[in-house]
Amino acid sequence: MPADPALTSVEVRTVAEAERVQQELRQHLDLTGGPVTPPRLVAGVDVSYDKTSTRVTAAAVLVDLTTGVEVETVVVPGEVTFPYVPGLLAFREVPILLTTLGRLSRRPDTVVCDGYGIAHPRRFGLACHLGVVTGLPTFGVAKTPFVGTYAAPGSRRGDRSVLSDGDDVLGHALRTQTDVKPVFVSVGHRTDLDRVTELTLTLSPRYRLPDVIRRADFLSREALRRGEAASRPGLRAPRV
């Protein structure tokens, strides 16, 4: 279940308020494994920023894993209201991502974020935050590690090593393509590390990053560049 709406709807303006809300929301984090049934509908989300203004655009891409078909995309414009502070990215992105996910005609079984789950200084990154406020299983896939150390995984697709901080296992450094730099997978909410690691491989058949994140990044950047955004079916959309 989502966290208390009183927490999820609070308007945060300062770093101190954000850190307090983050710690309170963290109490609702579920790392026990989530649904037993493998996900069918997976959404990838991303947010793009205009460098000269407060304009942002978010995108969600929904795929059906049983067919490999992209079934829907949603693109939403907005304004960012919270400053960039390392470790508090969720307060910039979660509000517009909630709107974006809410405009999907079907509820995803799992959401993957371009960012971190528990691989975060306070063990509550963007994927954790989004999972707690929506109640959805979530995880993060990042291009670089935020915290923790790891040994380089083997060079073959599927090779992985543990990303850890002291005794805490934070995720996996995962080789999604042979002889390509690893990505960093971490649990967000209501799922487990082995499952999301395998899911990351399924979502990354050709490129380093999951296709749904690549598509969400492309759509959000294009909409921001054009200054227009609209919800539309994605069945015939080109893949990048």
CSV table of C-alpha atoms in Angstrom, one decimal, residues 13-203:
chain,number,residue,atom,x,y,z
A,13,ARG,CA,10.5,23.8,0.1
A,14,THR,CA,13.6,23.4,2.2
A,15,VAL,CA,16.4,20.8,2.5
A,16,ALA,CA,15.6,20.3,6.2
A,17,GLU,CA,11.9,19.6,5.3
A,18,ALA,CA,12.9,17.2,2.5
A,19,GLU,CA,15.3,15.2,4.8
A,20,ARG,CA,12.6,15.0,7.4
A,21,VAL,CA,10.0,13.7,4.9
A,22,GLN,CA,12.5,11.4,3.4
A,23,GLN,CA,13.2,9.8,6.8
A,24,GLU,CA,9.5,9.4,7.5
A,25,LEU,CA,8.7,7.9,4.2
A,26,ARG,CA,11.6,5.5,4.6
A,27,GLN,CA,9.7,3.8,7.4
A,28,HIS,CA,7.2,2.6,4.9
A,29,LEU,CA,9.8,1.0,2.6
A,30,ASP,CA,9.2,-2.7,1.9
A,31,LEU,CA,12.3,-4.8,1.1
A,32,THR,CA,10.7,-8.2,1.8
A,33,GLY,CA,10.3,-9.2,-1.9
A,34,GLY,CA,6.9,-8.0,-3.1
A,35,PRO,CA,4.6,-10.0,-5.5
A,36,VAL,CA,5.4,-13.6,-6.3
A,37,THR,CA,4.1,-13.4,-9.8
A,38,PRO,CA,6.6,-12.1,-12.3
A,39,PRO,CA,5.7,-8.7,-13.7
A,40,ARG,CA,4.0,-8.4,-17.1
A,41,LEU,CA,3.6,-4.7,-17.6
A,42,VAL,CA,6.8,-2.7,-16.8
A,43,ALA,CA,7.1,1.0,-17.0
A,44,GLY,CA,10.3,3.0,-17.5
A,45,VAL,CA,10.3,6.6,-16.4
A,46,ASP,CA,12.7,9.6,-16.8
A,47,VAL,CA,12.7,13.4,-16.5
A,48,SER,CA,14.5,15.9,-18.7
A,49,TYR,CA,15.4,19.5,-17.6
A,50,ASP,CA,15.6,22.7,-19.5
A,51,LYS,CA,19.0,24.2,-18.7
A,52,THR,CA,17.8,27.8,-19.0
A,53,SER,CA,14.5,27.7,-17.1
A,54,THR,CA,12.5,25.7,-14.5
A,55,ARG,CA,10.7,23.7,-17.3
A,56,VAL,CA,10.9,19.9,-17.1
A,57,THR,CA,9.3,17.1,-19.0
A,58,ALA,CA,8.6,13.6,-17.7
A,59,ALA,CA,7.9,10.5,-19.8
A,60,ALA,CA,6.7,7.0,-19.0
A,61,VAL,CA,7.0,4.0,-21.4
A,62,LEU,CA,4.9,0.9,-20.7
A,63,VAL,CA,6.0,-2.4,-22.3
A,64,ASP,CA,4.4,-5.9,-22.2
A,65,LEU,CA,7.1,-8.4,-21.3
A,66,THR,CA,5.1,-11.3,-22.7
A,67,THR,CA,5.1,-9.9,-26.2
A,68,GLY,CA,8.0,-7.4,-26.1
A,69,VAL,CA,5.6,-4.7,-27.4
A,70,GLU,CA,5.6,-1.1,-26.3
A,71,VAL,CA,2.0,-0.6,-25.5
A,72,GLU,CA,1.8,3.0,-24.3
A,73,THR,CA,3.7,6.2,-23.8
A,74,VAL,CA,2.9,9.3,-21.8
A,75,VAL,CA,4.7,12.6,-21.8
A,76,VAL,CA,4.0,15.4,-19.3
A,77,PRO,CA,5.4,18.9,-19.1
A,78,GLY,CA,5.9,20.7,-15.8
A,79,GLU,CA,7.9,23.1,-13.6
A,80,VAL,CA,10.5,22.1,-11.1
A,81,THR,CA,10.1,23.7,-7.7
A,82,PHE,CA,12.9,22.1,-5.6
A,83,PRO,CA,16.6,22.9,-6.0
A,84,TYR,CA,19.1,20.3,-7.0
A,85,VAL,CA,20.6,18.7,-3.9
A,86,PRO,CA,22.5,15.4,-4.1
A,87,GLY,CA,20.5,12.7,-2.3
A,88,LEU,CA,17.2,14.6,-2.7
A,89,LEU,CA,16.5,14.2,-6.4
A,90,ALA,CA,13.1,12.6,-5.7
A,91,PHE,CA,11.7,16.0,-4.5
A,92,ARG,CA,12.4,17.4,-7.9
A,93,GLU,CA,11.1,14.4,-9.9
A,94,VAL,CA,8.5,12.5,-8.0
A,95,PRO,CA,5.7,15.1,-8.3
A,96,ILE,CA,5.8,15.1,-12.1
A,97,LEU,CA,6.4,11.3,-12.3
A,98,LEU,CA,3.2,10.7,-10.2
A,99,THR,CA,1.3,12.8,-12.8
A,100,THR,CA,2.9,10.9,-15.6
A,101,LEU,CA,2.2,7.4,-14.2
A,102,GLY,CA,-1.3,8.5,-13.3
A,103,ARG,CA,-2.0,9.2,-17.0
A,104,LEU,CA,-1.2,5.6,-18.1
A,105,SER,CA,-4.4,3.8,-19.0
A,106,ARG,CA,-3.0,0.6,-17.4
A,107,ARG,CA,-1.3,0.3,-14.0
A,108,PRO,CA,2.3,-1.1,-14.4
A,109,ASP,CA,3.3,-4.2,-12.4
A,110,THR,CA,6.8,-2.7,-11.9
A,111,VAL,CA,8.5,0.6,-12.5
A,112,VAL,CA,12.1,1.1,-13.3
A,113,CYS,CA,13.8,4.5,-12.7
A,114,ASP,CA,16.9,6.1,-14.2
A,115,GLY,CA,18.5,6.4,-10.8
A,116,TYR,CA,18.9,4.7,-7.5
A,117,GLY,CA,16.9,2.7,-5.0
A,118,ILE,CA,18.6,1.8,-1.7
A,119,ALA,CA,22.0,2.5,-3.3
A,120,HIS,CA,21.8,5.9,-1.7
A,121,PRO,CA,23.4,7.6,1.3
A,122,ARG,CA,20.2,7.3,3.4
A,123,ARG,CA,19.1,4.1,1.6
A,124,PHE,CA,16.1,5.9,0.1
A,125,GLY,CA,16.7,7.0,-3.5
A,126,LEU,CA,14.3,8.0,-6.2
A,127,ALA,CA,13.1,4.5,-6.9
A,128,CYS,CA,12.4,3.9,-3.2
A,129,HIS,CA,10.5,7.2,-2.9
A,130,LEU,CA,8.4,6.6,-6.0
A,131,GLY,CA,7.6,3.1,-4.9
A,132,VAL,CA,6.5,4.1,-1.4
A,133,VAL,CA,4.2,6.9,-2.6
A,134,THR,CA,2.6,4.8,-5.3
A,135,GLY,CA,2.7,1.4,-3.7
A,136,LEU,CA,4.2,-0.1,-6.8
A,137,PRO,CA,7.2,-2.4,-7.0
A,138,THR,CA,10.1,-0.2,-8.2
A,139,PHE,CA,13.9,-0.4,-8.8
A,140,GLY,CA,16.6,1.8,-10.1
A,141,VAL,CA,19.2,1.4,-12.8
A,142,ALA,CA,22.0,4.0,-12.9
A,143,LYS,CA,25.0,4.6,-15.1
A,144,THR,CA,27.4,5.3,-12.2
A,145,PRO,CA,27.4,4.3,-8.5
A,146,PHE,CA,26.3,7.0,-6.0
A,147,VAL,CA,27.6,5.3,-2.9
A,148,GLY,CA,29.4,2.0,-2.2
A,149,THR,CA,32.2,0.0,-3.7
A,150,TYR,CA,32.3,-3.0,-6.0
A,151,ALA,CA,34.7,-5.3,-7.8
A,152,ALA,CA,34.5,-5.2,-11.6
A,153,PRO,CA,32.2,-7.9,-12.8
A,154,GLY,CA,33.2,-10.3,-15.6
A,155,SER,CA,33.2,-9.0,-19.1
A,156,ARG,CA,30.3,-11.1,-20.4
A,157,ARG,CA,26.6,-10.1,-20.5
A,158,GLY,CA,24.9,-11.2,-17.3
A,159,ASP,CA,28.1,-11.0,-15.2
A,160,ARG,CA,27.6,-9.2,-12.0
A,161,SER,CA,29.3,-8.2,-8.7
A,162,VAL,CA,27.9,-6.9,-5.4
A,163,LEU,CA,27.7,-3.2,-4.8
A,164,SER,CA,28.1,-2.7,-1.0
A,165,ASP,CA,28.8,-0.1,1.7
A,166,GLY,CA,30.3,-1.8,4.6
A,167,ASP,CA,28.1,-4.7,5.5
A,168,ASP,CA,25.1,-3.3,3.5
A,169,VAL,CA,24.4,-4.9,0.1
A,170,LEU,CA,23.1,-2.0,-2.0
A,171,GLY,CA,22.8,-3.6,-5.4
A,172,HIS,CA,24.6,-5.2,-8.3
A,173,ALA,CA,27.1,-3.9,-10.8
A,174,LEU,CA,25.7,-5.6,-13.8
A,175,ARG,CA,27.2,-6.2,-17.3
A,176,THR,CA,24.1,-5.9,-19.6
A,177,GLN,CA,26.2,-6.2,-22.8
A,178,THR,CA,29.5,-8.0,-23.3
A,179,ASP,CA,32.6,-5.7,-23.0
A,180,VAL,CA,30.4,-2.7,-22.1
A,181,LYS,CA,30.6,-0.7,-18.9
A,182,PRO,CA,28.3,-2.1,-16.2
A,183,VAL,CA,25.1,-0.5,-14.9
A,184,PHE,CA,24.2,-0.3,-11.2
A,185,VAL,CA,20.9,-2.0,-10.2
A,186,SER,CA,19.3,-1.4,-6.8
A,187,VAL,CA,16.0,-2.4,-5.2
A,188,GLY,CA,13.5,0.4,-4.7
A,189,HIS,CA,10.3,-1.0,-3.1
A,190,ARG,CA,8.4,-4.3,-2.9
A,191,THR,CA,10.9,-6.4,-4.9
A,192,ASP,CA,14.2,-8.2,-4.5
A,193,LEU,CA,17.7,-7.8,-6.0
A,194,ASP,CA,17.9,-11.0,-7.9
A,195,ARG,CA,14.6,-10.4,-9.6
A,196,VAL,CA,15.3,-6.9,-10.6
A,197,THR,CA,18.8,-7.8,-11.8
A,198,GLU,CA,17.3,-10.5,-14.2
A,199,LEU,CA,14.6,-8.0,-15.2
A,200,THR,CA,17.3,-5.4,-16.1
A,201,LEU,CA,18.8,-8.0,-18.4
A,202,THR,CA,15.5,-8.8,-20.0
A,203,LEU,CA,14.9,-5.1,-20.6
